[in-house]
PDB file of C-alpha atoms in Angstrom:
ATOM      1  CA  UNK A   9     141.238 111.793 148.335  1.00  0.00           C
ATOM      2  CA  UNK A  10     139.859 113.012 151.629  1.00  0.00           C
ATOM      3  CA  UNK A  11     141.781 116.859 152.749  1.00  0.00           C
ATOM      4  CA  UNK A  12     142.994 117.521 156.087  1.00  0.00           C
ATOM      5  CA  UNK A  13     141.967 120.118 158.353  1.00  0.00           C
ATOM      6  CA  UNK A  14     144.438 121.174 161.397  1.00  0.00           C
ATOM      7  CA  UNK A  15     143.094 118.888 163.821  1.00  0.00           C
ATOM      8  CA  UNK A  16     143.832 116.117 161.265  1.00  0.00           C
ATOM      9  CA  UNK A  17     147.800 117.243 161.858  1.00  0.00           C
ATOM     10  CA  UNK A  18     149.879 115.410 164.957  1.00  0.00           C
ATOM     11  CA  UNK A  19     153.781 115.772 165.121  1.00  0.00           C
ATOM     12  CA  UNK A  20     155.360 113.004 164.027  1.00  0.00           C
ATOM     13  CA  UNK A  21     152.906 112.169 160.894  1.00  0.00           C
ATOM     14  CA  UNK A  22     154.943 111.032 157.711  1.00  0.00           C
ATOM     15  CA  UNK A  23     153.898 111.732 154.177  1.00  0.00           C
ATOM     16  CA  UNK A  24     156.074 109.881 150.976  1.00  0.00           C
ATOM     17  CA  UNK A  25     155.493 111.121 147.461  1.00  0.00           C
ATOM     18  CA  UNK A  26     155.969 109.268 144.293  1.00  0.00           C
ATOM     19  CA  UNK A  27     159.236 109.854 141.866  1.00  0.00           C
ATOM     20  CA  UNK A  28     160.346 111.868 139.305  1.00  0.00           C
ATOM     21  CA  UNK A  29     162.984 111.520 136.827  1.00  0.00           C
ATOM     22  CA  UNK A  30     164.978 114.382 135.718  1.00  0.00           C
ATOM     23  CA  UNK A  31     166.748 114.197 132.719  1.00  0.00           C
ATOM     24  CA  UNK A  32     169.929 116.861 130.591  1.00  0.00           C
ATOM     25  CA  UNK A  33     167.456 118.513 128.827  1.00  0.00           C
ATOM     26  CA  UNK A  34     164.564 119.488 131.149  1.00  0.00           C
ATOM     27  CA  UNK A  35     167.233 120.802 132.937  1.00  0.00           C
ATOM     28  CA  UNK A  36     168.657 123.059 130.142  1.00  0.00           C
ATOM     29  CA  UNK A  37     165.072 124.415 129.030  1.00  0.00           C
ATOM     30  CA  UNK A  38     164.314 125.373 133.018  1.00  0.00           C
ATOM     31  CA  UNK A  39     167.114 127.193 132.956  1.00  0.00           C
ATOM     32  CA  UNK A  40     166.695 129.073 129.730  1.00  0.00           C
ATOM     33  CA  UNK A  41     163.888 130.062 131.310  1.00  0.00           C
ATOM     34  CA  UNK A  42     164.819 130.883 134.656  1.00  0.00           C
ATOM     35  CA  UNK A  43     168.274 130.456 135.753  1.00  0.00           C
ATOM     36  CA  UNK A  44     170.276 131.381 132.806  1.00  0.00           C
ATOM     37  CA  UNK A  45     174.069 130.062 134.482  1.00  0.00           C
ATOM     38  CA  UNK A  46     176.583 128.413 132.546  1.00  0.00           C
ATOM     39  CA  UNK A  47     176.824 125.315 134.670  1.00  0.00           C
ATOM     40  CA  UNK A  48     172.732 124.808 134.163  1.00  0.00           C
ATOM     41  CA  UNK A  49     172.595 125.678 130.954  1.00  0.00           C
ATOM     42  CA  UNK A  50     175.479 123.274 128.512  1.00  0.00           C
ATOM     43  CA  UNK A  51     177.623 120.511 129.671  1.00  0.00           C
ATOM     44  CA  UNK A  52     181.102 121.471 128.494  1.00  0.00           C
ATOM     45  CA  UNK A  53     180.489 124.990 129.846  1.00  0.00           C
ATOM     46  CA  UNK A  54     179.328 123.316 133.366  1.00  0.00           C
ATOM     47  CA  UNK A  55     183.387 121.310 133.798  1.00  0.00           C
ATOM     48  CA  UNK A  56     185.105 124.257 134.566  1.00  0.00           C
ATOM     49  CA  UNK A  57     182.579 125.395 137.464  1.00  0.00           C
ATOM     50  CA  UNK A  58     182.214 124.679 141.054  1.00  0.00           C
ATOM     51  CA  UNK A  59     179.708 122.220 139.995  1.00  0.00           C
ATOM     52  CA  UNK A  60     182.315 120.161 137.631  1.00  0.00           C
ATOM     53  CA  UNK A  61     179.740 118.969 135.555  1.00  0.00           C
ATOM     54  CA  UNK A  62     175.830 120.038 134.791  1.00  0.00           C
ATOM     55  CA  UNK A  63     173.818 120.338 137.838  1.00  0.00           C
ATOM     56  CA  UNK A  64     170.140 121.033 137.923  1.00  0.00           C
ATOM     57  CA  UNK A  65     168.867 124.823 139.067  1.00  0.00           C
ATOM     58  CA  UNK A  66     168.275 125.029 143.054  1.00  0.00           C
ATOM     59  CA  UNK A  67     165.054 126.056 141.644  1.00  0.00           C
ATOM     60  CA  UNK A  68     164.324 123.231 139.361  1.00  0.00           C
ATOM     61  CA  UNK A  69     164.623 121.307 142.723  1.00  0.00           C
ATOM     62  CA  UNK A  70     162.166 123.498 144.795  1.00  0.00           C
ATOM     63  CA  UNK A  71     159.681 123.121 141.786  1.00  0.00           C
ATOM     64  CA  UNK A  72     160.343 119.633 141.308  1.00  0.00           C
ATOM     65  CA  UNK A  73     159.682 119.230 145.107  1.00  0.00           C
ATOM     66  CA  UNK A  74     156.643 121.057 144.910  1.00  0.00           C
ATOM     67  CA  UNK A  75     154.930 118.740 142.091  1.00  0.00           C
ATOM     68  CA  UNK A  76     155.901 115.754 144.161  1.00  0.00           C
ATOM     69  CA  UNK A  77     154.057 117.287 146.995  1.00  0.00           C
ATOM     70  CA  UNK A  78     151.060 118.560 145.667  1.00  0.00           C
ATOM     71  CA  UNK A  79     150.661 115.006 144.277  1.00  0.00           C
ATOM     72  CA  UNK A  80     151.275 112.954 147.601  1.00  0.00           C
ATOM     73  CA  UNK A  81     148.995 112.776 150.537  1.00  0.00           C
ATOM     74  CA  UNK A  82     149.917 115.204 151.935  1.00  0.00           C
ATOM     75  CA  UNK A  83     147.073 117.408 151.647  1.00  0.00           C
ATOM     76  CA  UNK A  84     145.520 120.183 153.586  1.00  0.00           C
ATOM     77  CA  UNK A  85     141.762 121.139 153.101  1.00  0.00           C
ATOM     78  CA  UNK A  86     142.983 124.604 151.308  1.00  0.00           C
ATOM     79  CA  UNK A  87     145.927 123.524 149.530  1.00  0.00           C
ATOM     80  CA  UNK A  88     149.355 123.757 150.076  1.00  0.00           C
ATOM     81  CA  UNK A  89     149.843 127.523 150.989  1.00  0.00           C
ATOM     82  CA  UNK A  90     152.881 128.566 152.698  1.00  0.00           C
ATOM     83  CA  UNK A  91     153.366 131.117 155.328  1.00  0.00           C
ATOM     84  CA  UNK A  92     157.071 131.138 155.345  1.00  0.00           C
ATOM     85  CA  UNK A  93     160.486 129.085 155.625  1.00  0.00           C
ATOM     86  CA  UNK A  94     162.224 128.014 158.423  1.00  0.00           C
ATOM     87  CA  UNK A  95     165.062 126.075 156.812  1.00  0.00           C
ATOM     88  CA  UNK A  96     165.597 126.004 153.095  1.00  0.00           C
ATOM     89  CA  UNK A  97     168.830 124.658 151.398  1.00  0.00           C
ATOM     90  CA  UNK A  98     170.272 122.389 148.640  1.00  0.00           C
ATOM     91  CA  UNK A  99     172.902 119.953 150.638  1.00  0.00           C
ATOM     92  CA  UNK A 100     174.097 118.522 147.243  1.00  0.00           C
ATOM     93  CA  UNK A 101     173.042 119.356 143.536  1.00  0.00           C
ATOM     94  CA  UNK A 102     170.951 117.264 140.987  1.00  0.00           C
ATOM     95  CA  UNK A 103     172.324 115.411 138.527  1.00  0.00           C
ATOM     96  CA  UNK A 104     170.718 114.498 134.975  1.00  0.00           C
ATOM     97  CA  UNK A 105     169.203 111.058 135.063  1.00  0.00           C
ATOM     98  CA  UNK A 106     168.471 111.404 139.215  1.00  0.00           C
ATOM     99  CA  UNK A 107     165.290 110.430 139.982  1.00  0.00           C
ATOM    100  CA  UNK A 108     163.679 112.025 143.410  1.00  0.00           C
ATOM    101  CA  UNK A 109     161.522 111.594 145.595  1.00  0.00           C
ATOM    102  CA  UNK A 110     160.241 113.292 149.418  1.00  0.00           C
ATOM    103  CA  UNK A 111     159.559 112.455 152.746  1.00  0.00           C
ATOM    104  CA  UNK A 112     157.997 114.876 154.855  1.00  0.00           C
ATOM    105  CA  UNK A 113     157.555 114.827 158.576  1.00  0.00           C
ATOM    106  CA  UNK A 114     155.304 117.326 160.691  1.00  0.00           C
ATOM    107  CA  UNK A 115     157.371 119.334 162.603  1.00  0.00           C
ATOM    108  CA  UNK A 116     154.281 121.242 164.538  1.00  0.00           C
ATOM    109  CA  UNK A 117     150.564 121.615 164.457  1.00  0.00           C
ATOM    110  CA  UNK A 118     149.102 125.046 166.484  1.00  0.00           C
ATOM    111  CA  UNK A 119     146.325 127.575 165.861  1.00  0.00           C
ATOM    112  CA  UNK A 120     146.889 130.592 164.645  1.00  0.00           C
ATOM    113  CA  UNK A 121     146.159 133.386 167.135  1.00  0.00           C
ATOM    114  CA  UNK A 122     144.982 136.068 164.844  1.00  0.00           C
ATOM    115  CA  UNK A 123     143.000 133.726 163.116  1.00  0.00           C
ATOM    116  CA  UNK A 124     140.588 131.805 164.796  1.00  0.00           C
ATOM    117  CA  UNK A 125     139.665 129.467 161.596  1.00  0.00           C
ATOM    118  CA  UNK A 126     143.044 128.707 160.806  1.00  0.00           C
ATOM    119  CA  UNK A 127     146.434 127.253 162.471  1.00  0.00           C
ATOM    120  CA  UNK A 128     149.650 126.717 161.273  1.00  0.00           C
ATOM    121  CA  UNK A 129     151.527 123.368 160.483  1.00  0.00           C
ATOM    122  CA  UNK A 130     155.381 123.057 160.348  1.00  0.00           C
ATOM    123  CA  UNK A 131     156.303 120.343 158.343  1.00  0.00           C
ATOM    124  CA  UNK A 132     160.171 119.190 157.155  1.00  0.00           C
ATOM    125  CA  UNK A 133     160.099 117.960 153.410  1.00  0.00           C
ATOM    126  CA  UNK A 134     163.289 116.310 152.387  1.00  0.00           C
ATOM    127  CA  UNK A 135     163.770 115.970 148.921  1.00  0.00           C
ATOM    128  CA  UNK A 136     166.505 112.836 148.155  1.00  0.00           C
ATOM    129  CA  UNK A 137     167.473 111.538 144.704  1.00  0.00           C
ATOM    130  CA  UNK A 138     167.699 107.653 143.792  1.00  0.00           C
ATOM    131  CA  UNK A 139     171.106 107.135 146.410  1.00  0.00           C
ATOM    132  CA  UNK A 140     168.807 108.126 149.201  1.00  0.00           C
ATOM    133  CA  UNK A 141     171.256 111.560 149.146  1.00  0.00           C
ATOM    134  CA  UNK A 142     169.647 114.941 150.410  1.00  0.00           C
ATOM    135  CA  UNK A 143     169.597 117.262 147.634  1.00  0.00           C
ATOM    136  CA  UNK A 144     167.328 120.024 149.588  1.00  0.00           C
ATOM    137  CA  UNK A 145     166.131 120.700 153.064  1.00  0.00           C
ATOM    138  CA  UNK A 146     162.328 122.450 153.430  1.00  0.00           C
ATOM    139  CA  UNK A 147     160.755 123.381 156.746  1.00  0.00           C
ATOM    140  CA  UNK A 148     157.403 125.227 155.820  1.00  0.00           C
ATOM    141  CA  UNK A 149     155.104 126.720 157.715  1.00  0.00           C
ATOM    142  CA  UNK A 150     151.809 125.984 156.245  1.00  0.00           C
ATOM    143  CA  UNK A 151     148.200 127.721 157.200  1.00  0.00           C
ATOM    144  CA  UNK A 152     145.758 125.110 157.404  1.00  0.00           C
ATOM    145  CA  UNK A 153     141.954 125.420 158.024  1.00  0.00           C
ATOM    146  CA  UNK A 154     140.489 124.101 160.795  1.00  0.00           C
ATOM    147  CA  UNK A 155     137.707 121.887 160.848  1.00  0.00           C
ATOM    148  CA  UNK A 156     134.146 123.994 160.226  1.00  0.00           C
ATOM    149  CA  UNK A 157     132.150 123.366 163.693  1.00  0.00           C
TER     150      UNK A 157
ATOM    151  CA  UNK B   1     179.966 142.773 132.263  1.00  0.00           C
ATOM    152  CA  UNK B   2     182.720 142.943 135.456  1.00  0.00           C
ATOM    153  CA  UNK B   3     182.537 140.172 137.652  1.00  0.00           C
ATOM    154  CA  UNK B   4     182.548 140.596 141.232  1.00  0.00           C
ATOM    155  CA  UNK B   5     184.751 139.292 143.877  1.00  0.00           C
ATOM    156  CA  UNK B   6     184.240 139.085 147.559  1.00  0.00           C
ATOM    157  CA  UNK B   7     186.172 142.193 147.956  1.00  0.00           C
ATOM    158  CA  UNK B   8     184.135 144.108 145.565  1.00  0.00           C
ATOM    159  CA  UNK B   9     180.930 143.936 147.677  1.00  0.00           C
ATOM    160  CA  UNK B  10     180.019 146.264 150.984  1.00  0.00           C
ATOM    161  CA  UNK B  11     177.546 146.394 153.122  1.00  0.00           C
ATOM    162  CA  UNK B  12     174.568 149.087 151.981  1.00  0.00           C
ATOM    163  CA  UNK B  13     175.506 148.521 148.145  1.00  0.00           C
ATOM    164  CA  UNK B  14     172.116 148.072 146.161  1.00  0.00           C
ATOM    165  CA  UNK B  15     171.393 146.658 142.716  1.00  0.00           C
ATOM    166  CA  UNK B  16     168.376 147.024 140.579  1.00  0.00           C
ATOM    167  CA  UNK B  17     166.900 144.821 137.655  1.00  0.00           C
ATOM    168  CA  UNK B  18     165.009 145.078 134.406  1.00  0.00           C
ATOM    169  CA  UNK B  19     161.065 144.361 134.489  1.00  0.00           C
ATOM    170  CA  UNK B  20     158.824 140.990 133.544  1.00  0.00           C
ATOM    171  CA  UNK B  21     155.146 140.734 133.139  1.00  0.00           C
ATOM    172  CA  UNK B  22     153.561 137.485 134.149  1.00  0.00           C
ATOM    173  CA  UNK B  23     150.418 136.862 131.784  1.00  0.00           C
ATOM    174  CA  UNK B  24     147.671 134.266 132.504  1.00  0.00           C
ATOM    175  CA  UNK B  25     148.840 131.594 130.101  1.00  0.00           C
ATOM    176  CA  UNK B  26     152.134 131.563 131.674  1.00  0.00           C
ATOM    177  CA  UNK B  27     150.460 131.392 135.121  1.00  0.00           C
ATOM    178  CA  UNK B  28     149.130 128.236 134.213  1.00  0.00           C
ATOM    179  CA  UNK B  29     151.340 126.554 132.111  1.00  0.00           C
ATOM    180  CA  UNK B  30     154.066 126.726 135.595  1.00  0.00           C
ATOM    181  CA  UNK B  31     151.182 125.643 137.425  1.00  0.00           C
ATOM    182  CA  UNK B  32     150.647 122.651 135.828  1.00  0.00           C
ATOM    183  CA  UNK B  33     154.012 121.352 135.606  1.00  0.00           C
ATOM    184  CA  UNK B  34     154.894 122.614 139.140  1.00  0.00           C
ATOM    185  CA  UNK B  35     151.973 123.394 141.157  1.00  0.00           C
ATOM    186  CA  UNK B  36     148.986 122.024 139.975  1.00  0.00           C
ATOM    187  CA  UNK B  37     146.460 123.470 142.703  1.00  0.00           C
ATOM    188  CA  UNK B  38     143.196 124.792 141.085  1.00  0.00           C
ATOM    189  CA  UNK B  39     144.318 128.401 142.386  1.00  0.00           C
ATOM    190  CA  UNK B  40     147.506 128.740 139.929  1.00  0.00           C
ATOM    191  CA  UNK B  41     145.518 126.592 137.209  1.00  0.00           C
ATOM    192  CA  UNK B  42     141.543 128.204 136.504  1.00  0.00           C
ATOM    193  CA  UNK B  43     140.596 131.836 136.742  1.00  0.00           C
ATOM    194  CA  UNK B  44     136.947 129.737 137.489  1.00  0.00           C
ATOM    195  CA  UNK B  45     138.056 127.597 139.887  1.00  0.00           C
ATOM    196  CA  UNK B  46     140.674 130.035 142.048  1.00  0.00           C
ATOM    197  CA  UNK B  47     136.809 132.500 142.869  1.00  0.00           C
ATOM    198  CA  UNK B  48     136.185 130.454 145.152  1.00  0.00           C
ATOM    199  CA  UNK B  49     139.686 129.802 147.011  1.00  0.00           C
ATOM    200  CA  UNK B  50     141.683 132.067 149.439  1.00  0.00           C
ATOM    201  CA  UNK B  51     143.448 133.722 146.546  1.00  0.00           C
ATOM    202  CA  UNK B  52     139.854 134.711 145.386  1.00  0.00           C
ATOM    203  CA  UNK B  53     140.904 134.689 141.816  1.00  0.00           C
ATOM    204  CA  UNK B  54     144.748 133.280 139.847  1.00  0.00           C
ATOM    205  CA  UNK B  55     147.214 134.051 141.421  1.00  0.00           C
ATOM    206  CA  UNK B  56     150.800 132.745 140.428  1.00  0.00           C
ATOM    207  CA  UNK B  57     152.151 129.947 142.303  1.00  0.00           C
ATOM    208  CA  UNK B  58     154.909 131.570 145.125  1.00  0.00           C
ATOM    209  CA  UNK B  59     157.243 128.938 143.381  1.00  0.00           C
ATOM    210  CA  UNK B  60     156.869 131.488 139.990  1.00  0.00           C
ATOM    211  CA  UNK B  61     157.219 134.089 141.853  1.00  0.00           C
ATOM    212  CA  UNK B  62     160.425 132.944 143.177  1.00  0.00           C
ATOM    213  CA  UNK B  63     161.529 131.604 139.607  1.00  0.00           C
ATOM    214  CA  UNK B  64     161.568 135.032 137.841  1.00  0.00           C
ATOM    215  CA  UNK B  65     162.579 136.608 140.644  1.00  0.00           C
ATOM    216  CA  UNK B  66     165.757 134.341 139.868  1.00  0.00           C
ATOM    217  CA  UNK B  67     165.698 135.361 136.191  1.00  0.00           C
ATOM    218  CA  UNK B  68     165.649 138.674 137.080  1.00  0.00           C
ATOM    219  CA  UNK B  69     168.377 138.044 139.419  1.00  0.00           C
ATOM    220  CA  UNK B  70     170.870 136.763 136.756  1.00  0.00           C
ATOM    221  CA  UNK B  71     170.684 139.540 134.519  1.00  0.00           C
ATOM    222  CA  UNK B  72     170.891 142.085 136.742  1.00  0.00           C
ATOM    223  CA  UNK B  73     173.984 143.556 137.495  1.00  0.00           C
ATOM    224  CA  UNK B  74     174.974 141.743 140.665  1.00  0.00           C
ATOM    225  CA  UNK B  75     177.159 139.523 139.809  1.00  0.00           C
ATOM    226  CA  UNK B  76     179.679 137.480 141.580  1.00  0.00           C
ATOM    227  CA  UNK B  77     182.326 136.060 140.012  1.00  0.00           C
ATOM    228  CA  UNK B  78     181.586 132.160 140.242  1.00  0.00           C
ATOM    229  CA  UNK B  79     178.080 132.515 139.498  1.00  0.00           C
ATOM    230  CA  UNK B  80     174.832 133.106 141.793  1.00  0.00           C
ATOM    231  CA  UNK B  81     175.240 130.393 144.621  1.00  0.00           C
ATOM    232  CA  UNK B  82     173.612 129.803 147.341  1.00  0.00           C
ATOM    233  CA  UNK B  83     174.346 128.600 150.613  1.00  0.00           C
ATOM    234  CA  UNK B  84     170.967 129.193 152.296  1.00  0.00           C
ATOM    235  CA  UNK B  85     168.503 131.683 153.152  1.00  0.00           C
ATOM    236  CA  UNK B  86     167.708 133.526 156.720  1.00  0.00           C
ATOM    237  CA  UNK B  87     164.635 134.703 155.081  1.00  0.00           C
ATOM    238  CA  UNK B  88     161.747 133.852 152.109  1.00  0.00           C
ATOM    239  CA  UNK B  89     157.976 134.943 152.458  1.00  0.00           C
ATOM    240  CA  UNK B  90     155.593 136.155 149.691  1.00  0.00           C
ATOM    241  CA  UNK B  91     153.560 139.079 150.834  1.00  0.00           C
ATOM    242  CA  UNK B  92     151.498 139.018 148.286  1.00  0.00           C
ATOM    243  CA  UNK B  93     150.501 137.116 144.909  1.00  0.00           C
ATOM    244  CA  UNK B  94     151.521 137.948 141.808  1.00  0.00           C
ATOM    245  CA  UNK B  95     148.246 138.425 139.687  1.00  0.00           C
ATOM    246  CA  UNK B  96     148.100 138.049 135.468  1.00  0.00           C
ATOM    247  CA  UNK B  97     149.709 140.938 133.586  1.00  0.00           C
ATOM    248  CA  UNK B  98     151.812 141.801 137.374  1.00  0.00           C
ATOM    249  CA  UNK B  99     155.271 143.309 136.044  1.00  0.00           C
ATOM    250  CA  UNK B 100     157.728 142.978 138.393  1.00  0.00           C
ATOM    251  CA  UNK B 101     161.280 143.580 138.908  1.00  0.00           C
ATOM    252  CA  UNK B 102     164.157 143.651 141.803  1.00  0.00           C
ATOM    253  CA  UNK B 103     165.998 145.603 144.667  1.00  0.00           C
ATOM    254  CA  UNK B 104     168.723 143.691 146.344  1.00  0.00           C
ATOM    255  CA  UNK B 105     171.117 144.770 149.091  1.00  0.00           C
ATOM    256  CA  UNK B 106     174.261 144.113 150.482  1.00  0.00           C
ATOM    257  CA  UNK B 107     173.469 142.821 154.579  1.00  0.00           C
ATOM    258  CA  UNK B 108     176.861 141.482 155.165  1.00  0.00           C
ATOM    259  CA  UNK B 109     179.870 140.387 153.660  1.00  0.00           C
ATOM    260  CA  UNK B 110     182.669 138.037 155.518  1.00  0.00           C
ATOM    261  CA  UNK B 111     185.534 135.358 154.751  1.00  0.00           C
ATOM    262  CA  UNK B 112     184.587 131.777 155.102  1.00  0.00           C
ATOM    263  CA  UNK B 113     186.072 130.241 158.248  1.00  0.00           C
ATOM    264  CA  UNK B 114     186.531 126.954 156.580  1.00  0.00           C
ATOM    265  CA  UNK B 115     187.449 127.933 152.787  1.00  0.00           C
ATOM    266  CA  UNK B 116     190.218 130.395 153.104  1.00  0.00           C
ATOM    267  CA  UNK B 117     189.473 131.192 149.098  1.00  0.00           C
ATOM    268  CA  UNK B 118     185.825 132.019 149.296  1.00  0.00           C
ATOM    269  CA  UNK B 119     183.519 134.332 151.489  1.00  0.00           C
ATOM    270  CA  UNK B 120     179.920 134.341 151.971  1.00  0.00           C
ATOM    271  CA  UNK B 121     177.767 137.840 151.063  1.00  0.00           C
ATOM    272  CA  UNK B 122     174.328 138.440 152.564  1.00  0.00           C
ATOM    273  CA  UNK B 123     171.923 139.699 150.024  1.00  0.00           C
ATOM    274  CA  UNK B 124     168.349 140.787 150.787  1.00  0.00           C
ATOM    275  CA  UNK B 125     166.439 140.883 147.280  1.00  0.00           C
ATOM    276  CA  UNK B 126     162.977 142.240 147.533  1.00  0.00           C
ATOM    277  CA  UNK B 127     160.421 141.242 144.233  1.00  0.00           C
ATOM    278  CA  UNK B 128     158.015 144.360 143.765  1.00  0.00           C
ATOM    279  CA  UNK B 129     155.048 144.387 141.271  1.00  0.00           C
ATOM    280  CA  UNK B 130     153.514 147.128 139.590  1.00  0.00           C
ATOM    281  CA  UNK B 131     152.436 149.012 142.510  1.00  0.00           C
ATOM    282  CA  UNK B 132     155.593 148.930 144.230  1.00  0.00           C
ATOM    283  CA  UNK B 133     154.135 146.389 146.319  1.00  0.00           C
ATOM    284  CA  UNK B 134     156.303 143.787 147.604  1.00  0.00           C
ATOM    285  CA  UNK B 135     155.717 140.453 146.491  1.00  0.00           C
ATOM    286  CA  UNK B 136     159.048 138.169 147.337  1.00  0.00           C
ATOM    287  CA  UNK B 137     161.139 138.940 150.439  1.00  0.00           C
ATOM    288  CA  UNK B 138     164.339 136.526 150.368  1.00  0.00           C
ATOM    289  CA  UNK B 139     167.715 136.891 152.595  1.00  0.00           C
ATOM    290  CA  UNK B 140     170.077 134.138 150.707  1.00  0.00           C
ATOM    291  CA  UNK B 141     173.495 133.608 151.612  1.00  0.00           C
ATOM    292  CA  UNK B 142     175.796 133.506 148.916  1.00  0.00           C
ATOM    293  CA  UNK B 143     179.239 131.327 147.981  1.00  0.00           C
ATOM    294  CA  UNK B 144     181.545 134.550 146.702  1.00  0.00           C
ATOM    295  CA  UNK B 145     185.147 133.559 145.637  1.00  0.00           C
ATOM    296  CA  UNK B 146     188.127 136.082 146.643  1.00  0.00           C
ATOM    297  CA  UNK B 147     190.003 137.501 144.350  1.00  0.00           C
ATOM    298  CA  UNK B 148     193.000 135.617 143.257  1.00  0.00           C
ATOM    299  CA  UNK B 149     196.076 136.957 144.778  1.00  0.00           C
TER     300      UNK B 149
END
């Protein structure tokens, strides 16, 4: 698949990504692992939480997101390497048995001023599950090279 | 453990966290479910990319830094929940064999406008490795119930 430099980036570019189901117990052993809170972890223990019911880790969202991502077009020459957040939240939780998918928009496309071979690209990436529902917000700032002269 | 309340925190309290190493095998194993770029995947592959050898993916980083999180003594009362976050950069990567571990403060703490029974506390958690080098810097605002009357 052919990479993108910066001058490959306009505002207003779309990327989609494919789908990915996620189901009770992937979201148990992620957070085992990594986000050991009752209403992540069993779901009896998850009805008498805020959540009413098992909900997936913010986190197993963000790293769900991010394996959509790196699998779609969207795909600058140097990978996918972040510079920083503008926006980052998780509008509603996921669910067991949702299945999500992206859409990403670029926000902005600009050199970087301290580094002449690179520039920056802000791009919105908005994860939804299978009722077209938000479940997280993402505006990145990405570096991307640009194109060797 | 005590559980916190919204009155419980104030602005300038700290809390500290135990210590994880991050080997190579682990590395890659989240990379390829997550982040499957050849810089979080190959020690052979990331020479010749801008991390210049593996380096975790910032989506690891931000993972343990979560685990660490939850069994660390800050603790409100409904669980670790966030709202959103005014900041989240990665300094640096975590390498193989890193150990890191946690400093979080107390930025603010105020009532909700909207739900009289809950209150939102501003935490700044900073991820340091070995060196004492930061390698996570995330600002999250946090759901924190009152205390019942």
């Amino acid at each position: 698949m052919t990479e993108h430099y910066l001058e490959d980036f306009a505002v207003g570019q779309t990327f989609a990504s494919g789908r990915l189901r996620v189901d009770a117990e992937r979201i148990k052993d992620f957070a085992a692992e990594f986000d050991p809170q009752p209403f992540h972890l069993d779901e009896q223990a998850a009805q008498d939480t805020v959540f009413g019911g098992l909900a997936a880790s913010g986190w197993h969202t963000a790293t769900l997101t991010m394996r959509l991502l790196v699998e779609s077009d969207f795909r600058p020459a140097d990978g996918i390497l972040g510079a920083g957040f503008d926006e980052f939240r998780w509008p509603r939780p996921v669910r067991p048995g949702d299945e999500l998918h992206l859409e990403s928009e670029i926000l902005a496309v600009r050199p970087s001023k301290s580094r002449p071979a690179q520039g920056l690209v802000k791009v919105r990436t908005t994860t939804f599950n299978q009722n077209r529902e938000p479940v997280q917000i993402l505006v990145a700032n990405l570096f991307v090279p640009r194109r060797p002269a």
